[in-house]
JSON list of C-alpha atoms in Angstrom, two decimals:
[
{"chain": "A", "resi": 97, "resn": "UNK", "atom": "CA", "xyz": [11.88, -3.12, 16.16]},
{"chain": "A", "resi": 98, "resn": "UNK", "atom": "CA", "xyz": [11.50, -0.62, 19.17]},
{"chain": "A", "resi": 99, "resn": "UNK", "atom": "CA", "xyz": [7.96, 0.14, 17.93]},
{"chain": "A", "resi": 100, "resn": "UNK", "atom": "CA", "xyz": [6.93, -3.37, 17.05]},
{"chain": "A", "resi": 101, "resn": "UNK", "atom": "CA", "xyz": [7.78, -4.37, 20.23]},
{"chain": "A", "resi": 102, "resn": "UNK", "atom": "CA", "xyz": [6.31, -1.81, 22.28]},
{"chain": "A", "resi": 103, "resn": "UNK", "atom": "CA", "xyz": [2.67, -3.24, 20.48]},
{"chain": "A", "resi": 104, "resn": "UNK", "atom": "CA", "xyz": [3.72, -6.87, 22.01]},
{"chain": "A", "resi": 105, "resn": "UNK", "atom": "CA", "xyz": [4.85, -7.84, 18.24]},
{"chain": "A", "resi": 106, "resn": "UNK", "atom": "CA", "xyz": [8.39, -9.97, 18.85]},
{"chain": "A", "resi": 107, "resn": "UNK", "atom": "CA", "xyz": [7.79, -12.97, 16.13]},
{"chain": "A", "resi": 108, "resn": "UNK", "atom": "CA", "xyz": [7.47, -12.32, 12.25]},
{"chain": "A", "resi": 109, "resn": "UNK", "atom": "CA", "xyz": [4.76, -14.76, 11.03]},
{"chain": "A", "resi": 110, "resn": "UNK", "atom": "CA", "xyz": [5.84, -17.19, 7.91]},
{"chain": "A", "resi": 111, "resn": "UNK", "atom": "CA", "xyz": [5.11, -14.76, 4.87]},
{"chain": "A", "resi": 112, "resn": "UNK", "atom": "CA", "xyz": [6.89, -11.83, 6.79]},
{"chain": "A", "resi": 113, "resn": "UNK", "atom": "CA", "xyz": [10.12, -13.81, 7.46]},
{"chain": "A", "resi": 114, "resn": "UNK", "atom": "CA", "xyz": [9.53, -15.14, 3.28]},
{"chain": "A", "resi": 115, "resn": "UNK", "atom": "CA", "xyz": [7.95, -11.75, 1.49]},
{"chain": "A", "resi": 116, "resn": "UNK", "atom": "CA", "xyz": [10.09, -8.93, 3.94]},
{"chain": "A", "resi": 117, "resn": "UNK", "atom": "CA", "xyz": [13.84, -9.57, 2.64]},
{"chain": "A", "resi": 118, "resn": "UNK", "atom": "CA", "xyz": [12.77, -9.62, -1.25]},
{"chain": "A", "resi": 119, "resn": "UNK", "atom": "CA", "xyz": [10.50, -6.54, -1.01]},
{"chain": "A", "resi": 120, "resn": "UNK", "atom": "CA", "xyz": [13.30, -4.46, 0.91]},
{"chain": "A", "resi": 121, "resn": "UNK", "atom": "CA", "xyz": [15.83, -5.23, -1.96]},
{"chain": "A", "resi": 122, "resn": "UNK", "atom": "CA", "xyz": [13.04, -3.47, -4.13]},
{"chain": "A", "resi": 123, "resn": "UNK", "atom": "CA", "xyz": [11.96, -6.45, -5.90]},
{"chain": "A", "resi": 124, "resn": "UNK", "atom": "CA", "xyz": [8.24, -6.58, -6.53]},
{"chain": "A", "resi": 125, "resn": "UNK", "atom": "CA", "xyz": [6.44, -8.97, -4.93]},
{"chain": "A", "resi": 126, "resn": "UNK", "atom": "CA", "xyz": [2.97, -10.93, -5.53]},
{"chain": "A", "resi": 127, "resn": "UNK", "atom": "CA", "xyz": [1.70, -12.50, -2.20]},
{"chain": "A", "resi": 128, "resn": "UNK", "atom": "CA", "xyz": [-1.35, -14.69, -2.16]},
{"chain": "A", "resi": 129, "resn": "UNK", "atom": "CA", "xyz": [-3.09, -14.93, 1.11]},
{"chain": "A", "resi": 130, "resn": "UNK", "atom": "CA", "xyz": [-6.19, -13.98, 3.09]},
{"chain": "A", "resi": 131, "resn": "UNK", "atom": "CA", "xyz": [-6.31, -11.45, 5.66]},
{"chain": "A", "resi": 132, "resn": "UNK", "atom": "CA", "xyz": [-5.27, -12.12, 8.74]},
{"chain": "A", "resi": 133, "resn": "UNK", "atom": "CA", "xyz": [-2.12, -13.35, 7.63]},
{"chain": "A", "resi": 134, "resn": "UNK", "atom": "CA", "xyz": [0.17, -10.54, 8.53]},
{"chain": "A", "resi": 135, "resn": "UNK", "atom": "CA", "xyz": [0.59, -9.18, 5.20]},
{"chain": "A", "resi": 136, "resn": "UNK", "atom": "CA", "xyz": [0.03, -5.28, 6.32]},
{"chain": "A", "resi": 137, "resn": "UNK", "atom": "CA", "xyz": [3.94, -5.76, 8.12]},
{"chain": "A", "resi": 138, "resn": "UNK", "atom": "CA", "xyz": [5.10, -7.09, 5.03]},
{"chain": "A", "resi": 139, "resn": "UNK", "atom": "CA", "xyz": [4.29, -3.80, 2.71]},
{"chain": "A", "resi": 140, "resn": "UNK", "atom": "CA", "xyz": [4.66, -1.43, 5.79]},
{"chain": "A", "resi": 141, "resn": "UNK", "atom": "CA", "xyz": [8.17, -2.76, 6.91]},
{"chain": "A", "resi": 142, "resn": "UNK", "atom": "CA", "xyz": [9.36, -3.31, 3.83]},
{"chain": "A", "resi": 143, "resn": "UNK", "atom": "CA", "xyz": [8.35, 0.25, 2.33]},
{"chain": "A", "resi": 144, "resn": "UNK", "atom": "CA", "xyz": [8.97, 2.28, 5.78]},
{"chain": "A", "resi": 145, "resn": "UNK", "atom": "CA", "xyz": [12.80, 0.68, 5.61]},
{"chain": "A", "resi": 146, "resn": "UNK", "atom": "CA", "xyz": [12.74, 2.04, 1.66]},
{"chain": "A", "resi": 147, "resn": "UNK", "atom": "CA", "xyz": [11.76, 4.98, 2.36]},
{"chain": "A", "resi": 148, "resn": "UNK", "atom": "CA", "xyz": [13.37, 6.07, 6.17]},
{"chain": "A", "resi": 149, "resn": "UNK", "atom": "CA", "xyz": [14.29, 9.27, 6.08]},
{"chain": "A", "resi": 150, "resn": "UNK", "atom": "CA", "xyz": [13.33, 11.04, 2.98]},
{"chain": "A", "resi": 151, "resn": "UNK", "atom": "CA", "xyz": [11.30, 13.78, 2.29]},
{"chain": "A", "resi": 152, "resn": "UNK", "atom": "CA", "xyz": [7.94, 14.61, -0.08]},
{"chain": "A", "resi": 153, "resn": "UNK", "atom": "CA", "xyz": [7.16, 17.10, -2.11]},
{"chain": "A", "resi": 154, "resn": "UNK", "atom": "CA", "xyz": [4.22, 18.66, -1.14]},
{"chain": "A", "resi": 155, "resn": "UNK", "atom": "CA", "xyz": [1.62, 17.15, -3.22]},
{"chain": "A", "resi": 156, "resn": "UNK", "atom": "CA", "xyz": [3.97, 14.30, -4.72]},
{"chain": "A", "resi": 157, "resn": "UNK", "atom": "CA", "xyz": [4.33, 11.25, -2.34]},
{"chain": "A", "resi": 158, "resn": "UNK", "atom": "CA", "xyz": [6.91, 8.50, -2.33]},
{"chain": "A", "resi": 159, "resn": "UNK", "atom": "CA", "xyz": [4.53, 5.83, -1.89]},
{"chain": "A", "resi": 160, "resn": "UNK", "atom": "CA", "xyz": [0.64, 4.81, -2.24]},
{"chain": "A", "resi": 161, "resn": "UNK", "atom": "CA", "xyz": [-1.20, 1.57, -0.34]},
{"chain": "A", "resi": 162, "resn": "UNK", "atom": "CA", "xyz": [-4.23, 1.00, -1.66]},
{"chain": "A", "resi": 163, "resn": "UNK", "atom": "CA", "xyz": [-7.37, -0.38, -0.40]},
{"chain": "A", "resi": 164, "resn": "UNK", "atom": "CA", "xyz": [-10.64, -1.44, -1.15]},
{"chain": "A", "resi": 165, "resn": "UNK", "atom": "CA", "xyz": [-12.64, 0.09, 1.85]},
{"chain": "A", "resi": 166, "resn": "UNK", "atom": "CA", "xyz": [-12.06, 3.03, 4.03]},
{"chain": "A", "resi": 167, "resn": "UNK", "atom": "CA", "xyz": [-12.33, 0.48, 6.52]},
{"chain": "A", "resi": 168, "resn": "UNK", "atom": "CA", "xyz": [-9.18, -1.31, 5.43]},
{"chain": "A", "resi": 169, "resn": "UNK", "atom": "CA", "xyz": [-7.45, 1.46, 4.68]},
{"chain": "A", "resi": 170, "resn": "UNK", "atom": "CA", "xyz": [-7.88, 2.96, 8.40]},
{"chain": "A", "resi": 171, "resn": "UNK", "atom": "CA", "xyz": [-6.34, -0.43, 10.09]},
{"chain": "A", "resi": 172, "resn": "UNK", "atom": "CA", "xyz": [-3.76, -0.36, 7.37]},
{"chain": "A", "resi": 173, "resn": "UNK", "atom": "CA", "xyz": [-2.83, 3.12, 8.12]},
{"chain": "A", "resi": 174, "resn": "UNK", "atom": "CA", "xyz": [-3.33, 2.46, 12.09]},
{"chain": "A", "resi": 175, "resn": "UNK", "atom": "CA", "xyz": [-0.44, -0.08, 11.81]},
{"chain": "A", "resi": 176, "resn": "UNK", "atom": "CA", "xyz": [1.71, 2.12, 9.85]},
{"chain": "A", "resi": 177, "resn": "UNK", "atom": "CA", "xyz": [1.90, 5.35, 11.01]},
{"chain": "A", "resi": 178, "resn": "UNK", "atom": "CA", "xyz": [3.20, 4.86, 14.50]},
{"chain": "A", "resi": 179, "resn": "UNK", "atom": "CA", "xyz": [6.26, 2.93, 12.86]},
{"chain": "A", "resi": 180, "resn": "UNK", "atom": "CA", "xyz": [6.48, 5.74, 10.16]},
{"chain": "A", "resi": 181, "resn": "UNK", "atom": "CA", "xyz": [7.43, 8.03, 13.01]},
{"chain": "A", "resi": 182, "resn": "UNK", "atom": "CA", "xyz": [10.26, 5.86, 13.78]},
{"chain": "A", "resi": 183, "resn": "UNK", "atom": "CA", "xyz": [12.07, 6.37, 10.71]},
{"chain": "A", "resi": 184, "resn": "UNK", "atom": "CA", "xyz": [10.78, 10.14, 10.63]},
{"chain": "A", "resi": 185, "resn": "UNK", "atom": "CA", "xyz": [8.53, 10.05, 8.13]},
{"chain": "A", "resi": 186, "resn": "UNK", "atom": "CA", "xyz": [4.08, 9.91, 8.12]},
{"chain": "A", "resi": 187, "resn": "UNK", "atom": "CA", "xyz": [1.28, 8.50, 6.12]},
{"chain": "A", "resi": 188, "resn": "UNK", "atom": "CA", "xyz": [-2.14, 10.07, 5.53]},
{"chain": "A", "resi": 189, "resn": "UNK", "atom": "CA", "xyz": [-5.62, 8.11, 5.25]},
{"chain": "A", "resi": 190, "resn": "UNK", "atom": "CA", "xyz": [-7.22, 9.53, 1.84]},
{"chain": "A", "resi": 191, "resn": "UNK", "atom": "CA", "xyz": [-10.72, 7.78, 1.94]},
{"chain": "A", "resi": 192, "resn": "UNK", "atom": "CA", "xyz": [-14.04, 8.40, 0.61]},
{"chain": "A", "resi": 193, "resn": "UNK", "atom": "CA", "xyz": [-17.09, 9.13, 3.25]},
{"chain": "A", "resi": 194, "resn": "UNK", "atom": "CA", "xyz": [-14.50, 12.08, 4.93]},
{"chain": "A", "resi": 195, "resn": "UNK", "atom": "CA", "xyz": [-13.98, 15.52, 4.77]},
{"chain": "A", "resi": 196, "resn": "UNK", "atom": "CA", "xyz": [-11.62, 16.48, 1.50]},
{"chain": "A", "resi": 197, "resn": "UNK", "atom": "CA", "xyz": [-10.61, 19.53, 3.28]},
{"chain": "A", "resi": 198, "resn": "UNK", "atom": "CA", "xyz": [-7.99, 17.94, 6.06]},
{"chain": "A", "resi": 199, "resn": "UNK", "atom": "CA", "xyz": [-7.24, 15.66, 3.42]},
{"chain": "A", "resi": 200, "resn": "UNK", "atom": "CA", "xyz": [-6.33, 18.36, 1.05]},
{"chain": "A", "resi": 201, "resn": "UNK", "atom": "CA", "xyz": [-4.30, 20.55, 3.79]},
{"chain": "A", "resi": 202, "resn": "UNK", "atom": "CA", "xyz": [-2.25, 16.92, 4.41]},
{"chain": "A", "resi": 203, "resn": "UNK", "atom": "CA", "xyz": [-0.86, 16.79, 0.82]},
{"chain": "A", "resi": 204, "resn": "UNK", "atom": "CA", "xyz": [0.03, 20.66, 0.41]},
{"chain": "A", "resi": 205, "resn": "UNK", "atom": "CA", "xyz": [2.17, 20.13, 3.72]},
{"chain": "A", "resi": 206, "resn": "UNK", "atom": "CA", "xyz": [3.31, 17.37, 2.00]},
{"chain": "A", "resi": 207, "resn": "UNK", "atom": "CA", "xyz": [2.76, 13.24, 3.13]},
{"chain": "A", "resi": 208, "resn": "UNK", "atom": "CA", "xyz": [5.14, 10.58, 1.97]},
{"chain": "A", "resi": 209, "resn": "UNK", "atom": "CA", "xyz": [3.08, 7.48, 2.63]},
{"chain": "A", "resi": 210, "resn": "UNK", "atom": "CA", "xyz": [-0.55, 7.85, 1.20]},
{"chain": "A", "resi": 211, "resn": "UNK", "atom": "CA", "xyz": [-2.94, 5.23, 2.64]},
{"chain": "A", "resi": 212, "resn": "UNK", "atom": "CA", "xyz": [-5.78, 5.45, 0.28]},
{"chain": "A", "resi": 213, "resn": "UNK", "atom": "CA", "xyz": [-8.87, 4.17, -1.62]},
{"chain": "A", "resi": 214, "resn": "UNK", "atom": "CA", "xyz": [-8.88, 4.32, -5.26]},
{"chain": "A", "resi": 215, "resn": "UNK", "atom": "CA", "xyz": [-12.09, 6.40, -6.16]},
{"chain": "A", "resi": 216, "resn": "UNK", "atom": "CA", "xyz": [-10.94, 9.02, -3.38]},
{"chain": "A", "resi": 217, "resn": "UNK", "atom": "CA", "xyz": [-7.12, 9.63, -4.99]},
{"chain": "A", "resi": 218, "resn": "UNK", "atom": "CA", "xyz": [-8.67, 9.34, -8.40]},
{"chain": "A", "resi": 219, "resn": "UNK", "atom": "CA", "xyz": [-11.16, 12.37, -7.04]},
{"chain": "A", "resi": 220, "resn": "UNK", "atom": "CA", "xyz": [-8.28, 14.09, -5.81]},
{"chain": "A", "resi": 221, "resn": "UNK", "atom": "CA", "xyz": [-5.67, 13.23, -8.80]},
{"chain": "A", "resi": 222, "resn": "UNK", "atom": "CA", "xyz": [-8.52, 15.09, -10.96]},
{"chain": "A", "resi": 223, "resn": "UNK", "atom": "CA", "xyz": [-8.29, 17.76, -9.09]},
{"chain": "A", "resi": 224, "resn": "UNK", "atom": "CA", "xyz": [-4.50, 18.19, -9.49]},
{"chain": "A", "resi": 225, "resn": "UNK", "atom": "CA", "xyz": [-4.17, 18.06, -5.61]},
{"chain": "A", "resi": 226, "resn": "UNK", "atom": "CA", "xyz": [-2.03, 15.03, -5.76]},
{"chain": "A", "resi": 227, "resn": "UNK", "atom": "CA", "xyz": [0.34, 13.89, -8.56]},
{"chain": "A", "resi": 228, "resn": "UNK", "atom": "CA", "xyz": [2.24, 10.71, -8.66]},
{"chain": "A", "resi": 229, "resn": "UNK", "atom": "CA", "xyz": [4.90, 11.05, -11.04]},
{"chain": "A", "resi": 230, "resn": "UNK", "atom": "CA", "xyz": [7.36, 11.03, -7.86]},
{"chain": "A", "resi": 231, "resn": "UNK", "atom": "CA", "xyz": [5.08, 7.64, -6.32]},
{"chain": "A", "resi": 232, "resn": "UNK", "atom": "CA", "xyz": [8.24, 5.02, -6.59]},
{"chain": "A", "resi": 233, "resn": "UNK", "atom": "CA", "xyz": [6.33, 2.50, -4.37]},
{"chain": "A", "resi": 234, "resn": "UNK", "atom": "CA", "xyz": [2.19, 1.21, -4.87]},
{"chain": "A", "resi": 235, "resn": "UNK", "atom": "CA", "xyz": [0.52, -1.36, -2.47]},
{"chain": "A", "resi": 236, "resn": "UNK", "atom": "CA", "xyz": [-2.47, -2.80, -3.88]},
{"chain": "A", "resi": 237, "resn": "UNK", "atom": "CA", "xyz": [-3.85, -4.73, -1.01]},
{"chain": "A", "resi": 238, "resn": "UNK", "atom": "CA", "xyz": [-6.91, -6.84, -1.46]},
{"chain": "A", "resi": 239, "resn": "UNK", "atom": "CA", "xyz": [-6.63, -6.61, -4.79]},
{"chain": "A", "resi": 240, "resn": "UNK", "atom": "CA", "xyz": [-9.15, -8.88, -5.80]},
{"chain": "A", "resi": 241, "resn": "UNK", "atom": "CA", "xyz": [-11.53, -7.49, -4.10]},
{"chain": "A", "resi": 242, "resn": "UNK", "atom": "CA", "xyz": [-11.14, -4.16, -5.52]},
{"chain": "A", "resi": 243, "resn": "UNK", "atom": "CA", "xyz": [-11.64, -5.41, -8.62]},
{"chain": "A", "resi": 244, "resn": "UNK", "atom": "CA", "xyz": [-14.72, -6.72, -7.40]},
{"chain": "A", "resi": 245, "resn": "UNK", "atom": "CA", "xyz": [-15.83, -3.58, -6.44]},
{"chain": "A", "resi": 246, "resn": "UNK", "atom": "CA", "xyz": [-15.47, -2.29, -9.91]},
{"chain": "A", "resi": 247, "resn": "UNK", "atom": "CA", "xyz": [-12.00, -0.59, -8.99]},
{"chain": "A", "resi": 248, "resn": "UNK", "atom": "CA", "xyz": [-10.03, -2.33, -11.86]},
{"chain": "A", "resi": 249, "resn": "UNK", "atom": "CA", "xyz": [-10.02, 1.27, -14.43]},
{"chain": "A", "resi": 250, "resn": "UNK", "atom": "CA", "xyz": [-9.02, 2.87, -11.35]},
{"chain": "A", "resi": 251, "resn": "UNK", "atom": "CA", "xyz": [-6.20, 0.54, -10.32]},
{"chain": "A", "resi": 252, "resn": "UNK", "atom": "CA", "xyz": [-4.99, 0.86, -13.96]},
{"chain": "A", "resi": 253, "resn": "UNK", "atom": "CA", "xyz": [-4.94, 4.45, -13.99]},
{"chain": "A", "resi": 254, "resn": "UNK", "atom": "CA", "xyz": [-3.21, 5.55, -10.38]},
{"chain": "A", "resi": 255, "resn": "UNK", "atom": "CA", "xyz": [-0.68, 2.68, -11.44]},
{"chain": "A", "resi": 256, "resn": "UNK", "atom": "CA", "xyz": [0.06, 4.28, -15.11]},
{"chain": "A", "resi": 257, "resn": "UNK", "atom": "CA", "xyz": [0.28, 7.84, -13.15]},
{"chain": "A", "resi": 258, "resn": "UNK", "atom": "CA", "xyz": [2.99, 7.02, -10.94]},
{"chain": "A", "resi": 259, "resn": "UNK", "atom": "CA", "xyz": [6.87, 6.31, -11.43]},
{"chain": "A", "resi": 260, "resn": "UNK", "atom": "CA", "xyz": [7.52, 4.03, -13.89]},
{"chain": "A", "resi": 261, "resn": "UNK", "atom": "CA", "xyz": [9.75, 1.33, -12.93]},
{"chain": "A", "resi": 262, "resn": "UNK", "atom": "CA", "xyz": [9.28, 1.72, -9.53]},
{"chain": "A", "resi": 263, "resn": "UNK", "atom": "CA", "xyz": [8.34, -1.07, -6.93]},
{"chain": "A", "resi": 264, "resn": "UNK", "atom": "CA", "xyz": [4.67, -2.77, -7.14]},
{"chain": "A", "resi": 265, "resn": "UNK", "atom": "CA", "xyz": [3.32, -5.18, -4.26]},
{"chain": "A", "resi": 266, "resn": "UNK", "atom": "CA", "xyz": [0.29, -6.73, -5.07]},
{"chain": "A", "resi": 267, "resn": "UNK", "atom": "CA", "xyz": [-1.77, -9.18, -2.24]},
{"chain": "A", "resi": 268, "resn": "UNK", "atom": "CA", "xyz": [-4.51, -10.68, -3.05]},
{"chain": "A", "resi": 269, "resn": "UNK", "atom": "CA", "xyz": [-6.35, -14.47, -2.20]},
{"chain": "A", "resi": 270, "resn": "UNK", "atom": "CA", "xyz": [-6.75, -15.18, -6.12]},
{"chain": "A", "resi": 271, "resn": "UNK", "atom": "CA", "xyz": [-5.74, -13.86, -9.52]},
{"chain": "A", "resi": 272, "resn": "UNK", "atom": "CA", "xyz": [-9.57, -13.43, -10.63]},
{"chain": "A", "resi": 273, "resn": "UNK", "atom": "CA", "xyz": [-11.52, -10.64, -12.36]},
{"chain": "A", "resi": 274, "resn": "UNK", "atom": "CA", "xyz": [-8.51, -9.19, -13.87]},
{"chain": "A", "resi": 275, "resn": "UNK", "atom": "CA", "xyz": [-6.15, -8.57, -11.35]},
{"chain": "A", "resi": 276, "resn": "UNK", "atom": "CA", "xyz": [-4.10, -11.58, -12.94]},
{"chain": "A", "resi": 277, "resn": "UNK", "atom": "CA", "xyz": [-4.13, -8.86, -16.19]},
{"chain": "A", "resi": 278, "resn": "UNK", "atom": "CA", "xyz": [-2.80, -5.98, -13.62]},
{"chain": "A", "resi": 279, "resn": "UNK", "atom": "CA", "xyz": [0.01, -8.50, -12.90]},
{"chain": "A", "resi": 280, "resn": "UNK", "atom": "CA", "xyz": [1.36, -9.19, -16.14]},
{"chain": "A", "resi": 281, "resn": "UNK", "atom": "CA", "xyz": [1.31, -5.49, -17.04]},
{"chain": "A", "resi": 282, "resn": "UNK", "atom": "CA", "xyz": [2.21, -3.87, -13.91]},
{"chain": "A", "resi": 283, "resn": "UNK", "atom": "CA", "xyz": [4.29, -6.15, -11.89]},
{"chain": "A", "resi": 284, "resn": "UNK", "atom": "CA", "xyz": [8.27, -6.73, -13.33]},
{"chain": "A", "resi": 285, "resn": "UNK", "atom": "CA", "xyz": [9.43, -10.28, -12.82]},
{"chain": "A", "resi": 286, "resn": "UNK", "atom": "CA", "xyz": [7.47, -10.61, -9.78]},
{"chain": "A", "resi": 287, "resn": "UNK", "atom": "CA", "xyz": [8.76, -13.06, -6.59]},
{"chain": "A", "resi": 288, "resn": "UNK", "atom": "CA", "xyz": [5.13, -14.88, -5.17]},
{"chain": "A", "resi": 289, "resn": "UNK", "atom": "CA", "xyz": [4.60, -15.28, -1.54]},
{"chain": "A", "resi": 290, "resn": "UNK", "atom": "CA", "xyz": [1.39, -17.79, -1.03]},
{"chain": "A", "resi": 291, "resn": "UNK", "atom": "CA", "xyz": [0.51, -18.15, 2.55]},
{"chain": "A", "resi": 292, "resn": "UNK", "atom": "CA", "xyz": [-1.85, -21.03, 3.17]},
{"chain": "A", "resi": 293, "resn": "UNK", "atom": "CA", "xyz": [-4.96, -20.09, 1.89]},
{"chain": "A", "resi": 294, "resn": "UNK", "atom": "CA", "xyz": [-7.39, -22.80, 2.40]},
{"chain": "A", "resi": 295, "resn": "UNK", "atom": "CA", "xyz": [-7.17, -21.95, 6.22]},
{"chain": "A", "resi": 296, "resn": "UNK", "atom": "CA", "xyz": [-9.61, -19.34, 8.49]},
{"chain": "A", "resi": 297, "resn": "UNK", "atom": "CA", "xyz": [-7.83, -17.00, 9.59]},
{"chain": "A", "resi": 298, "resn": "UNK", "atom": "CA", "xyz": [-10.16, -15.95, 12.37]},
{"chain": "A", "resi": 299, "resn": "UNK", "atom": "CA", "xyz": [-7.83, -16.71, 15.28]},
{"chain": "A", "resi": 300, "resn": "UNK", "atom": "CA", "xyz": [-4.79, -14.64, 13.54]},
{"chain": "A", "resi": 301, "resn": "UNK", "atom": "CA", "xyz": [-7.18, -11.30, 13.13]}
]
């Protein structure tokens, strides 16, 4: 609260004070809205208060967000990591369009929070410097535009990789293109969060 304060942040929005209690009690969680709509505090908080405190592996992180564009991922990861301190732990941007090397160096010292798009930690899953069986908690943000993207194979594989029965959060504006498919198979009794999505969200950015 320290932290979120300190960046002028006092008020949850509406799906942070709905989506926040249900994904701290672990529960996985499908939330519908566009960006903008505070969504990033939802997964963060709720995963950063999961997590606080624990330790990686080197090469085996605790939890993955994923994103569509390196873009994403950076303002994801921007938000994040100053309130990962807090609790004493990090995340790591893994994008495409970087150097692997600092990348690489990041998971042998070993990152809990990965902040990542899916062809780079595919790249790097391949390559056996990251491994997921210990990954209890996966993000897919934007999912629908992922799959637009032609990430869907990609999504299905990190997601079969990683802990099973651990906690999946899925946000994405519709169920289209098969992410509806990655939430019957992936997501266990979900709880859905809609925000109102018929609304620009221009202002909120």
């Amino acid at each position: 609260v320290k932290t979120l304060n300190k960046s002028g942040i006092y008020e949850p929005f509406p799906i942070q004070v709905a989506a926040i209690p249900d994904a701290i009690k672990g529960k996985d969680v499908l939330g519908r809205g566009q960006t903008g709509s505070g969504k990033t505090l939802v997964f963060g908080l709720a995963l950063l208060t999961r997590l606080a405190n624990r330790k990686a592996r080197a090469h085996h992180p605790l939890a993955i967000v994923l994103s569509p564009t390196r873009e994403l991922a950076m303002q994801i990861n921007d938000v994040i990591n100053p309130l990962a301190t807090s609790v004493h732990l990090s995340s790591r941007l893994i994008a495409g369009g970087m150097p692997y090397g600092a990348q690489i160096q990041a998971l042998k010292k070993a990152v809990p929070i990965l902040v990542s798009t899916p062809g780079r930690l595919i790249d790097l899953m391949e390559q056996k410097h990251v491994y997921l069986d210990e990954t209890e908690i996966v993000v897919l943000d934007e999912a629908d535009q992922m799959a637009d993207m032609g990430f869907l194979p990609d999504m299905k594989a990190i997601l079969d990789a990683c802990k099973p029965k651990g906690q999946r959060l899925l946000f994405s504006a519709t169920l289209d293109r098969g992410v509806d498919g990655i939430v019957k198979k992936y997501l266990h009794n979900p709880i859905t969060h809609s925000v109102n999505t018929d609304k620009a969200s221009v202002s909120t950015m």
